[in-house]
XYZ file of C-alpha atoms in Angstrom:
693
model
C -33.733 41.753 -5.878
C -33.254 38.684 -8.106
C -34.262 35.392 -6.580
C -30.876 34.025 -7.673
C -29.309 36.349 -5.127
C -31.670 35.585 -2.273
C -31.566 31.800 -2.193
C -30.095 30.407 0.981
C -28.582 27.090 2.038
C -31.935 26.189 3.608
C -33.948 26.777 0.428
C -36.028 23.723 -0.524
C -34.840 24.270 -4.101
C -31.331 23.189 -3.180
C -30.183 19.568 -3.181
C -28.763 18.171 0.021
C -24.938 18.296 0.011
C -22.917 15.123 -0.134
C -21.405 13.730 3.077
C -18.317 15.825 3.816
C -15.449 13.751 5.183
C -11.734 13.755 5.785
C -9.749 10.514 5.902
C -8.065 10.525 9.293
C -6.433 8.503 12.037
C -2.935 8.290 13.478
C -0.768 7.463 16.503
C -3.371 6.129 18.935
C -7.090 5.770 19.499
C -7.112 8.725 21.914
C -5.199 11.033 19.536
C -7.475 10.049 16.647
C -10.589 10.593 18.760
C -9.420 14.142 19.490
C -8.868 14.720 15.760
C -12.345 13.393 14.903
C -13.963 15.686 17.431
C -12.056 18.676 16.039
C -13.101 17.877 12.468
C -16.745 17.322 13.417
C -16.742 20.652 15.239
C -15.450 22.298 12.039
C -18.448 21.066 10.045
C -17.423 17.619 8.832
C -20.591 15.532 8.464
C -19.214 11.980 8.429
C -16.208 10.047 9.710
C -13.722 8.208 7.537
C -11.431 6.061 9.664
C -7.874 5.270 8.584
C -6.482 2.192 10.351
C -2.778 1.491 10.670
C -1.164 -1.293 8.645
C -0.976 -3.891 11.462
C -4.733 -3.503 11.999
C -5.415 -3.658 8.257
C -3.424 -6.881 7.902
C -4.728 -8.575 11.050
C -1.746 -8.260 13.377
C -1.538 -6.990 16.922
C 0.759 -4.056 17.563
C 3.446 -6.234 19.155
C 3.810 -8.643 16.215
C 7.257 -8.740 14.567
C 5.825 -7.506 11.249
C 4.234 -4.523 13.017
C 7.631 -3.069 13.992
C 7.843 0.537 12.891
C 4.297 0.491 11.470
C 2.130 1.112 14.538
C 0.074 4.299 14.221
C 1.947 5.507 11.121
C -0.720 5.536 8.395
C -3.760 5.254 10.643
C -5.036 4.382 14.074
C -4.103 1.075 15.765
C -7.146 -0.894 16.950
C -6.196 -4.112 18.705
C -9.332 -4.746 20.784
C -12.659 -3.417 22.037
C -10.973 -0.977 24.412
C -9.203 0.742 21.513
C -12.464 0.991 19.575
C -14.285 2.441 22.581
C -11.574 5.065 22.984
C -11.691 5.875 19.274
C -15.396 6.748 19.433
C -15.500 8.143 22.964
C -18.068 10.937 23.132
C -19.266 10.298 19.566
C -22.835 8.892 19.565
C -22.825 6.136 16.969
C -26.573 6.349 16.309
C -25.993 9.917 15.037
C -22.856 9.207 12.986
C -22.216 7.955 9.456
C -18.893 6.126 9.709
C -16.793 4.820 6.845
C -14.065 2.355 7.799
C -11.241 1.721 5.344
C -10.706 -1.899 6.280
C -10.727 -4.979 4.070
C -9.349 -8.404 5.039
C -10.453 -8.026 8.719
C -13.545 -5.951 7.847
C -15.873 -8.401 9.602
C -13.811 -8.025 12.774
C -13.713 -4.226 12.795
C -17.445 -4.125 12.112
C -17.920 -6.540 15.029
C -15.922 -4.207 17.282
C -17.979 -1.227 16.083
C -21.234 -3.064 16.827
C -19.932 -4.073 20.257
C -19.112 -0.419 21.057
C -22.582 0.626 19.906
C -24.175 -2.020 22.104
C -22.160 -0.771 25.079
C -23.436 2.736 24.255
C -26.994 1.378 24.256
C -27.398 1.934 20.505
C -29.494 -0.526 18.508
C -27.790 -2.255 15.586
C -30.519 -1.095 13.208
C -29.699 2.548 13.990
C -26.103 2.284 12.789
C -25.175 3.673 9.384
C -21.922 3.675 7.507
C -19.646 1.573 5.329
C -16.996 -1.099 5.594
C -14.733 -0.948 2.564
C -14.398 -4.746 2.469
C -13.111 -4.971 -1.144
C -10.497 -7.701 -0.996
C -10.066 -8.089 -4.760
C -8.496 -4.670 -5.164
C -6.164 -5.573 -2.285
C -4.745 -8.399 -4.386
C -4.366 -5.968 -7.283
C -3.141 -2.710 -5.821
C -3.088 -2.070 -2.086
C -1.769 -5.299 -0.619
C -3.558 -5.580 2.740
C -4.982 -9.025 2.007
C -4.676 -11.971 4.415
C -6.666 -14.970 3.197
C -6.999 -16.648 -0.224
C -9.702 -15.335 -2.581
C -12.389 -17.977 -1.928
C -12.570 -17.606 1.886
C -12.159 -13.837 1.528
C -15.230 -13.793 -0.699
C -17.041 -15.883 1.918
C -16.235 -13.292 4.601
C -17.611 -10.485 2.406
C -20.726 -12.585 1.792
C -21.180 -13.097 5.542
C -20.996 -9.361 6.195
C -23.478 -8.591 3.395
C -25.943 -11.244 4.567
C -25.650 -10.104 8.189
C -25.966 -6.364 7.606
C -29.016 -6.420 5.332
C -30.893 -8.137 8.191
C -29.335 -6.519 11.255
C -28.013 -3.132 10.041
C -30.166 -2.202 7.030
C -28.589 1.272 6.639
C -25.051 -0.148 6.486
C -23.067 -0.576 3.260
C -21.353 -3.980 3.673
C -18.928 -3.351 0.834
C -17.356 -0.400 -0.928
C -16.104 -1.580 -4.351
C -12.897 0.396 -4.787
C -11.908 1.613 -8.200
C -9.927 4.321 -6.388
C -6.953 2.067 -5.778
C -7.100 0.650 -9.295
C -6.471 4.112 -10.746
C -3.689 4.648 -8.208
C -2.124 1.434 -9.550
C -2.204 2.812 -13.100
C -5.569 1.621 -14.453
C -6.947 3.264 -17.565
C -10.539 4.564 -17.270
C -11.798 1.491 -19.119
C -9.872 -0.840 -16.789
C -11.082 1.070 -13.749
C -14.691 0.662 -14.871
C -14.354 -2.992 -15.848
C -12.250 -4.255 -12.935
C -14.470 -2.556 -10.342
C -17.699 -3.792 -11.926
C -16.240 -7.304 -12.244
C -15.476 -7.196 -8.509
C -19.053 -6.176 -7.689
C -20.383 -8.972 -9.907
C -18.161 -11.535 -8.161
C -19.475 -10.452 -4.750
C -23.138 -10.351 -5.755
C -22.858 -13.755 -7.447
C -21.319 -15.144 -4.242
C -24.066 -13.662 -2.055
C -26.789 -14.919 -4.405
C -25.306 -18.419 -4.502
C -24.599 -18.638 -0.744
C -28.164 -19.397 0.263
C -27.932 -16.819 3.067
C -30.279 -14.318 1.398
C -33.791 -15.248 0.192
C -34.490 -14.385 -3.445
C -37.161 -11.892 -2.398
C -34.599 -9.942 -0.367
C -31.707 -10.022 -2.840
C -32.567 -6.572 -4.234
C -31.954 -5.108 -0.767
C -28.398 -6.461 -0.791
C -27.816 -5.098 -4.304
C -29.083 -1.716 -3.151
C -26.524 -1.559 -0.321
C -23.443 -2.235 -2.480
C -21.557 1.030 -2.746
C -18.451 2.143 -4.625
C -15.365 4.169 -3.747
C -14.075 5.960 -6.807
C -11.016 7.951 -7.845
C -11.230 11.271 -9.677
C -8.124 12.191 -11.644
C -6.979 15.374 -13.321
C -8.434 14.620 -16.776
C -11.577 16.522 -15.918
C -13.883 15.706 -18.858
C -12.863 12.041 -18.895
C -13.592 11.748 -15.170
C -17.069 13.273 -15.527
C -17.798 10.842 -18.364
C -16.353 7.924 -16.385
C -18.762 8.598 -13.535
C -21.726 8.812 -15.902
C -20.567 5.549 -17.522
C -20.352 3.900 -14.090
C -23.955 4.899 -13.337
C -25.284 3.630 -16.664
C -23.332 0.356 -16.652
C -24.322 -0.448 -13.064
C -27.963 0.180 -13.906
C -27.646 -2.250 -16.847
C -25.869 -4.948 -14.833
C -28.269 -4.884 -11.888
C -31.288 -4.868 -14.208
C -30.159 -7.443 -16.785
C -27.927 -9.800 -14.760
C -29.808 -9.771 -11.470
C -33.331 -8.796 -12.543
C -33.637 -5.842 -10.143
C -36.818 -4.001 -11.110
C -36.838 -1.180 -8.555
C -34.704 1.730 -9.791
C -33.741 2.794 -6.275
C -31.911 -0.524 -5.787
C -30.096 -0.065 -9.129
C -28.721 3.346 -8.219
C -24.936 3.704 -8.431
C -24.044 4.916 -4.946
C -20.480 6.070 -4.518
C -18.099 8.034 -2.384
C -14.894 9.502 -3.685
C -11.422 10.546 -2.707
C -9.803 12.557 -5.427
C -6.525 11.390 -6.890
C -3.468 11.176 -4.626
C -1.302 9.618 -7.336
C -1.066 12.937 -9.181
C -0.067 15.033 -6.166
C 3.467 16.304 -6.637
C 6.347 16.756 -4.245
C 7.663 19.518 -6.514
C 5.769 22.812 -6.106
C 3.286 21.086 -3.772
C 1.189 24.257 -3.486
C -0.095 23.450 -7.010
C -1.841 20.418 -5.540
C -4.579 22.700 -4.186
C -5.684 23.444 -7.755
C -5.462 19.790 -8.730
C -7.662 18.762 -5.795
C -10.291 21.391 -6.700
C -10.445 20.385 -10.371
C -10.664 16.704 -9.487
C -13.445 17.348 -6.983
C -15.468 19.231 -9.620
C -15.492 16.091 -11.774
C -17.557 14.209 -9.170
C -19.949 16.939 -8.013
C -20.859 18.922 -11.163
C -22.954 16.242 -12.893
C -26.064 15.851 -10.743
C -27.041 12.476 -12.194
C -23.598 11.089 -11.361
C -22.815 13.066 -8.203
C -20.874 11.487 -5.355
C -22.754 10.793 -2.123
C -19.669 11.346 0.007
C -16.426 13.179 -0.709
C -13.089 13.171 1.080
C -10.166 15.178 -0.213
C -6.449 14.656 0.284
C -4.363 17.512 1.633
C -2.016 19.597 -0.507
C 1.070 18.155 1.221
C 0.345 14.406 1.151
C 3.225 13.840 -1.279
C 5.497 15.204 1.473
C 4.193 13.246 4.461
C 1.337 13.047 6.968
C -0.919 16.150 6.795
C -1.411 18.336 9.854
C -4.907 19.156 11.205
C -4.694 22.574 9.522
C -4.007 20.935 6.139
C -7.051 18.699 6.557
C -9.103 21.755 7.519
C -8.041 23.460 4.276
C -9.412 20.535 2.265
C -12.564 20.463 4.397
C -13.199 24.160 3.701
C -12.945 23.532 -0.042
C -15.862 21.110 0.157
C -17.892 23.491 2.294
C -17.370 26.428 -0.081
C -18.491 24.282 -3.006
C -21.548 22.954 -1.145
C -22.752 26.097 0.610
C -21.426 29.194 -1.204
C -21.920 28.226 -4.857
C -25.253 27.629 -6.577
C -24.241 24.186 -7.832
C -26.921 22.343 -5.835
C -29.748 24.474 -7.264
C -29.656 23.107 -10.819
C -30.451 19.993 -12.808
C -27.659 18.047 -14.488
C -25.475 20.433 -16.465
C -24.261 17.821 -18.959
C -27.406 16.023 -20.116
C -27.679 16.145 -23.895
C -24.114 17.353 -24.447
C -22.938 15.524 -27.614
C -19.248 15.519 -26.630
C -20.090 14.035 -23.235
C -22.413 11.455 -24.775
C -19.732 10.324 -27.255
C -17.081 9.961 -24.552
C -19.433 8.079 -22.222
C -20.351 5.696 -25.044
C -16.679 5.053 -25.847
C -15.836 4.342 -22.198
C -18.767 1.963 -21.877
C -17.736 0.120 -25.032
C -14.176 -0.322 -23.763
C -15.367 -1.418 -20.323
C -17.818 -3.937 -21.778
C -15.043 -5.480 -23.888
C -12.818 -5.831 -20.810
C -15.691 -7.244 -18.753
C -16.357 -9.847 -21.453
C -12.693 -10.875 -21.345
C -12.789 -11.264 -17.543
C -16.081 -13.157 -17.715
C -14.571 -15.574 -20.232
C -11.756 -16.284 -17.751
C -14.300 -17.272 -15.114
C -14.782 -13.908 -13.414
C -12.768 -11.550 -11.238
C -11.389 -14.201 -8.875
C -10.009 -16.262 -11.772
C -8.559 -13.106 -13.329
C -6.803 -12.357 -10.027
C -5.454 -15.884 -9.557
C -4.099 -16.017 -13.103
C -2.265 -12.726 -12.627
C -4.097 -11.194 -15.606
C -5.622 -8.178 -13.846
C -2.466 -7.372 -11.881
C -0.285 -7.731 -14.968
C -2.518 -5.365 -16.948
C -2.313 -2.742 -14.179
C 1.490 -3.002 -14.020
C 1.741 -2.626 -17.786
C -0.670 0.349 -17.868
C 1.227 2.049 -15.045
C 4.521 1.521 -16.865
C 3.038 3.297 -19.903
C 1.813 6.167 -17.715
C 5.239 6.646 -16.121
C 7.031 6.343 -19.454
C 4.848 9.120 -20.872
C 5.807 11.364 -17.939
C 9.478 10.483 -18.239
C 9.468 11.229 -21.975
C 7.475 14.448 -21.656
C 4.406 13.148 -23.512
C 2.341 13.782 -20.376
C 3.190 17.202 -18.983
C 2.963 17.816 -15.252
C 3.450 21.360 -14.045
C 6.430 21.655 -11.723
C 7.673 18.150 -12.562
C 8.587 18.022 -16.250
C 7.156 21.377 -17.339
C 7.372 24.880 -15.892
C 9.836 23.762 -13.283
C 11.136 27.245 -12.498
C 9.804 28.312 -9.108
C 9.995 30.713 -6.233
C 10.586 29.196 -2.810
C 7.292 28.371 -1.135
C 6.463 29.937 2.233
C 4.414 26.804 2.942
C 7.518 24.595 2.949
C 10.216 27.101 3.862
C 13.134 26.010 6.008
C 12.185 26.023 9.664
C 8.488 25.348 8.986
C 7.134 21.948 10.026
C 4.999 21.381 6.928
C 3.908 17.831 7.804
C 2.911 15.991 10.963
C 5.168 13.288 12.360
C 4.089 10.430 14.596
C 5.982 10.174 17.873
C 8.042 6.973 17.892
C 6.944 6.441 21.511
C 3.350 5.948 20.307
C 4.219 2.407 19.218
C 5.682 1.418 22.583
C 2.759 3.014 24.397
C 0.310 1.004 22.278
C 2.232 -2.223 22.950
C 2.241 -1.549 26.703
C -1.523 -0.928 26.727
C -2.069 -4.091 24.672
C -0.200 -6.158 27.272
C -2.304 -4.606 30.029
C -5.496 -5.419 28.105
C -4.523 -9.060 27.725
C -3.646 -9.339 31.420
C -6.946 -7.825 32.592
C -9.442 -9.799 30.482
C -11.092 -13.127 31.274
C -9.068 -15.933 29.728
C -11.852 -18.534 29.701
C -14.247 -16.244 27.838
C -11.567 -15.452 25.266
C -10.770 -19.118 24.668
C -14.423 -20.102 24.326
C -15.246 -17.274 21.934
C -12.246 -18.124 19.738
C -13.263 -21.800 19.679
C -16.750 -20.774 18.579
C -15.279 -18.551 15.858
C -13.061 -21.379 14.579
C -16.013 -23.767 14.549
C -18.155 -21.320 12.554
C -15.343 -20.783 10.041
C -14.706 -24.522 9.613
C -18.405 -25.299 9.206
C -19.119 -22.524 6.700
C -21.416 -20.634 9.078
C -21.778 -16.848 9.119
C -18.938 -15.528 11.273
C -20.461 -12.175 12.306
C -22.248 -13.191 15.535
C -19.237 -15.245 16.766
C -17.018 -12.258 15.920
C -19.202 -9.872 17.937
C -19.010 -12.325 20.850
C -15.204 -12.318 20.472
C -15.210 -8.520 20.589
C -17.173 -8.452 23.852
C -14.909 -11.168 25.345
C -11.790 -9.059 24.770
C -10.245 -10.926 21.818
C -7.539 -8.988 19.967
C -7.260 -8.247 16.254
C -4.296 -10.595 15.912
C -6.063 -13.427 17.728
C -9.212 -13.130 15.596
C -7.143 -13.088 12.409
C -4.918 -15.975 13.503
C -7.922 -18.237 14.033
C -9.045 -17.554 10.464
C -5.476 -17.906 9.170
C -5.408 -21.364 10.746
C -8.706 -22.308 9.084
C -8.389 -20.570 5.703
C -4.629 -20.285 5.219
C -2.706 -17.226 4.041
C -2.254 -15.950 0.510
C 0.456 -14.327 -1.559
C -1.039 -12.568 -4.568
C 0.631 -12.533 -8.001
C 3.010 -9.584 -8.286
C 2.111 -8.696 -11.867
C 5.852 -8.691 -12.545
C 6.753 -12.371 -12.465
C 4.203 -13.162 -15.186
C 5.254 -10.486 -17.665
C 7.664 -10.966 -20.514
C 8.985 -7.925 -22.315
C 8.472 -8.215 -26.062
C 9.968 -6.250 -28.909
C 7.138 -3.705 -28.729
C 8.058 -2.941 -25.120
C 11.711 -2.176 -25.874
C 12.407 0.839 -28.071
C 15.701 0.464 -29.963
C 15.667 4.217 -30.644
C 15.790 5.000 -26.922
C 19.441 6.029 -26.768
C 19.485 6.385 -22.983
C 18.200 2.851 -22.512
C 20.568 1.421 -25.131
C 23.474 3.099 -23.326
C 22.226 1.810 -19.974
C 22.039 -1.758 -21.258
C 25.602 -1.478 -22.460
C 26.700 -0.335 -18.993
C 24.823 -3.246 -17.383
C 26.600 -5.672 -19.731
C 29.972 -4.124 -18.871
C 29.382 -4.309 -15.114
C 28.137 -7.877 -15.428
C 31.402 -8.814 -17.189
C 33.341 -7.286 -14.279
C 31.245 -9.194 -11.750
C 31.477 -12.472 -13.632
C 27.688 -12.823 -13.439
C 24.635 -10.963 -14.598
C 24.045 -7.988 -12.270
C 21.283 -8.842 -9.776
C 18.977 -6.478 -7.915
C 16.756 -7.474 -5.004
C 13.651 -5.277 -4.907
C 12.182 -5.510 -1.408
C 9.044 -4.407 0.426
C 9.829 -4.646 4.159
C 7.090 -4.331 6.752
C 3.378 -4.159 6.001
C 3.263 -1.449 3.328
C 1.326 -3.000 0.448
C 1.546 -0.094 -2.010
C 3.752 -1.871 -4.510
C 3.441 0.365 -7.594
C 6.895 1.864 -7.190
C 8.573 -1.479 -6.545
C 6.866 -2.995 -9.582
C 7.935 -0.187 -11.883
C 11.534 -0.326 -10.658
C 11.487 -4.080 -11.278
C 10.109 -3.523 -14.794
C 12.652 -0.844 -15.697
C 15.581 -2.771 -14.206
C 14.665 -5.839 -16.239
C 14.346 -3.735 -19.377
C 17.884 -2.532 -18.639
C 19.131 -6.123 -18.531
C 19.422 -6.506 -14.758
C 18.326 -9.756 -13.140
C 15.464 -8.736 -10.847
C 14.592 -10.612 -7.657
C 11.123 -9.474 -6.564
C 8.833 -11.621 -4.428
C 6.106 -9.104 -3.642
C 5.125 -7.477 -0.370
C 5.250 -8.081 3.373
C 8.706 -9.297 4.374
C 10.646 -8.802 7.590
C 14.043 -7.092 7.270
C 15.693 -10.405 8.180
C 13.793 -12.158 5.361
C 15.167 -9.641 2.871
C 18.723 -9.896 4.179
C 18.679 -13.693 3.942
C 17.140 -13.535 0.481
C 19.800 -11.093 -0.736
C 22.569 -13.351 0.554
C 21.077 -16.607 -0.689
C 20.304 -15.292 -4.162
C 23.577 -13.339 -4.444
C 22.135 -9.875 -5.042
C 24.554 -7.106 -5.991
C 22.256 -4.288 -4.856
C 19.161 -4.049 -2.635
C 16.364 -1.587 -3.396
C 13.762 -1.011 -0.660
C 10.387 0.622 -1.305
C 8.496 1.961 1.753
C 5.587 4.424 1.643
C 4.132 3.950 5.131
C 6.490 6.250 7.049
C 8.297 3.341 8.721
C 11.429 3.679 6.576
C 13.914 4.591 9.327
C 13.284 1.564 11.559
C 12.972 -0.967 8.736
C 15.917 0.255 6.672
C 18.127 0.332 9.776
C 17.393 -3.360 10.349
C 18.209 -4.298 6.737
C 21.480 -2.329 6.667
C 22.514 -3.735 10.038
C 21.607 -7.268 8.965
C 23.759 -7.072 5.832
C 26.709 -5.718 7.809
C 26.386 -8.363 10.504
C 26.422 -11.012 7.750
C 29.632 -9.598 6.274
C 27.795 -8.157 3.259
C 28.082 -4.473 4.055
C 29.516 -3.910 0.575
C 26.087 -4.545 -1.000
C 24.617 -1.072 -1.566
C 21.127 -0.353 -0.225
C 18.951 2.239 -1.950
C 15.582 3.416 -0.644
C 12.502 4.911 -2.283
C 9.334 6.304 -0.733
C 7.651 9.355 0.741
C 10.647 10.409 2.812
C 11.036 13.846 4.441
C 14.340 15.698 3.935
C 15.286 15.280 7.584
C 14.946 11.490 7.306
C 17.092 11.395 4.169
C 20.047 12.547 6.257
C 19.321 9.861 8.868
C 19.196 7.155 6.195
C 22.449 8.277 4.615
C 24.159 8.354 7.993
C 23.191 4.738 8.606
C 24.805 3.752 5.308
C 22.077 3.998 2.646
C 23.723 4.668 -0.728
C 20.863 6.653 -2.328
C 17.382 7.914 -1.443
C 14.611 8.560 -3.983
C 11.258 10.274 -3.469
C 8.264 10.946 -5.778
C 10.130 13.855 -7.379
C 12.593 11.364 -8.879
C 10.524 10.253 -11.867
C 13.343 9.594 -14.374
C 13.586 5.830 -13.969
C 16.400 5.420 -16.487
C 18.447 7.880 -14.427
C 17.707 5.944 -11.244
C 18.824 2.721 -12.941
C 22.012 4.422 -14.110
C 22.735 5.484 -10.517
C 22.349 1.907 -9.319
C 24.579 0.499 -12.030
C 27.193 3.089 -11.022
C 26.975 2.013 -7.387
C 27.594 -1.628 -8.277
C 30.326 -0.695 -10.753
C 32.150 1.305 -8.082
C 32.179 -1.719 -5.777
C 32.772 -4.440 -8.371
C 36.060 -5.496 -6.798
C 34.378 -5.964 -3.390
C 32.056 -8.752 -4.522
C 33.579 -12.131 -3.750
C 33.448 -15.398 -5.652
C 30.275 -16.346 -3.812
C 28.553 -13.306 -5.284
C 29.547 -14.083 -8.838
C 27.820 -17.391 -9.440
C 29.016 -20.060 -11.837
C 27.570 -19.120 -15.207
C 28.863 -16.774 -17.856
C 26.835 -13.549 -17.803
C 24.245 -13.310 -20.547
C 24.083 -10.242 -22.760
C 21.160 -7.838 -22.509
C 19.649 -9.097 -25.743
C 19.355 -12.531 -24.140
C 17.659 -11.157 -21.016
C 14.071 -10.066 -21.670
C 11.990 -12.141 -19.263
C 10.944 -10.746 -15.900
C 11.895 -13.177 -13.149
């Protein structure tokens, strides 16, 4: 029999498989612990922890901004007790744990270390990753807290601490994943991620916390978290370009001689942006193709892979859906012969040409960022965010106009009904609304049971370390053991460092002639309708685009703001993280004619109810409210019953049509807007309105 047929998974000729993960966490620490145990029993080889939005943004579960958000997109962790419950029965010295946490990464790592110490595990035996990439939070995901400079200091503290105390820990996971989700081109994804890594390594080098002789060890522990999209060949070449560029940067900029410290080490989650609500069963094929892009090329193979589930465009996946994605990885790793061969693409001229082109484009973008003063300066100026918004607008325009074809969306839309989503089948998991109240009750009990003096002293020590520029990791671990909560830890650093509101990428853009196509008949007609409605109103039609709650995924809100402005509507958009009352007061003060809310965290019912009720209580119930997000069909009915005028989900990709709907809503209520809504000035025509406010 041929040796090709007799090789087994234990053959020394096979490479070791990548870490096999699923990204998981929901409801409560106990529910998430049960899910982790199930997944580990099914053959998962590493944990990837999803935290809820209050935890990610440094709030306790009972904070006003946490309303409706607790346990929705991840697990709430408010204190050491929650972290102990989360890892109950999971020996941390045997586990490789990735934690998707950024602004409070130092705190969650401190809690993790405190749990390990209570388990009797030595710090040096821990292995895993804290994502800890705050720059991409300013650009795409929105879970930032502090300004860039102190945020960079916190990342530096974690890097300096872990290389000494936890040498197998990755202190930072530079995330190009979220850049692609925000619309980045491959060249932008390469350049923006590498610029972020450079900013961090420069900060660590210049901090004085790491001796020159040890700096290579820190470089060797920087890891990356990368996106793999559907353009299969481009994604393979992008990963090879990442490896080659990182090798150049670490060798030439930082003088790292040892190749093992220059290795591009990355984990991946394949693209969620391209998953479709229409014909969602097709997403299984998309996930497979995207995974192949990061495992086929041995010299650029991912070290850890986590896959989304086929139904993530519909809502929260069930355990069975996560198992389906887990099995895909296992089949690839253990049933195929992929791990028995050298790199399949070395010497391929088409691959070499594409890699060279991507590197050239990325180098040009890196030079531009470097000339601005680096990644932090490019964030503060709004340059990087503005470029992502513009690139995403081009991507969506190509879909809307049929230039980019997506099966089931704008091509091959005819379909049989799917047995996976048939009526009567619960095709997604929902979080019990009582989970939030249960978490709040347990939080109150935790506060009542702990020692107040120890908490106060540990927080004073933390504040002192932050004010004096000392490394905050040891004081944070002491806070964890004393019983400090996530909100308390974050508030101390808010008091010292201040809070930050990142540029939206919308307020800095001005639409030029090249951005407005006079041959676009639908848009020309829409502008005419906006002008006509504005004449009726006696003022230029105004739309408030709002992000209530803690959901920081602002891509949809930004693109609605862009398209509305192109249509001639005055857009009021102040970015993310507002309470419903903030948005109501803003709509009234700035005389909005329509309110558009974007919510992707699953908290739409509670937050929208508060906005609608607030407008009615203020005598402004005539202002229509429209909502966009990942919203199940059953919730659409609930939203409409509470008075929402229109609901849009990812399947609604025709932005001009959405704008036309909104203009129609305002037109139908034009006689209900009072003098206070109209303003004093004569409405400008569309041709006079090209700047984004």
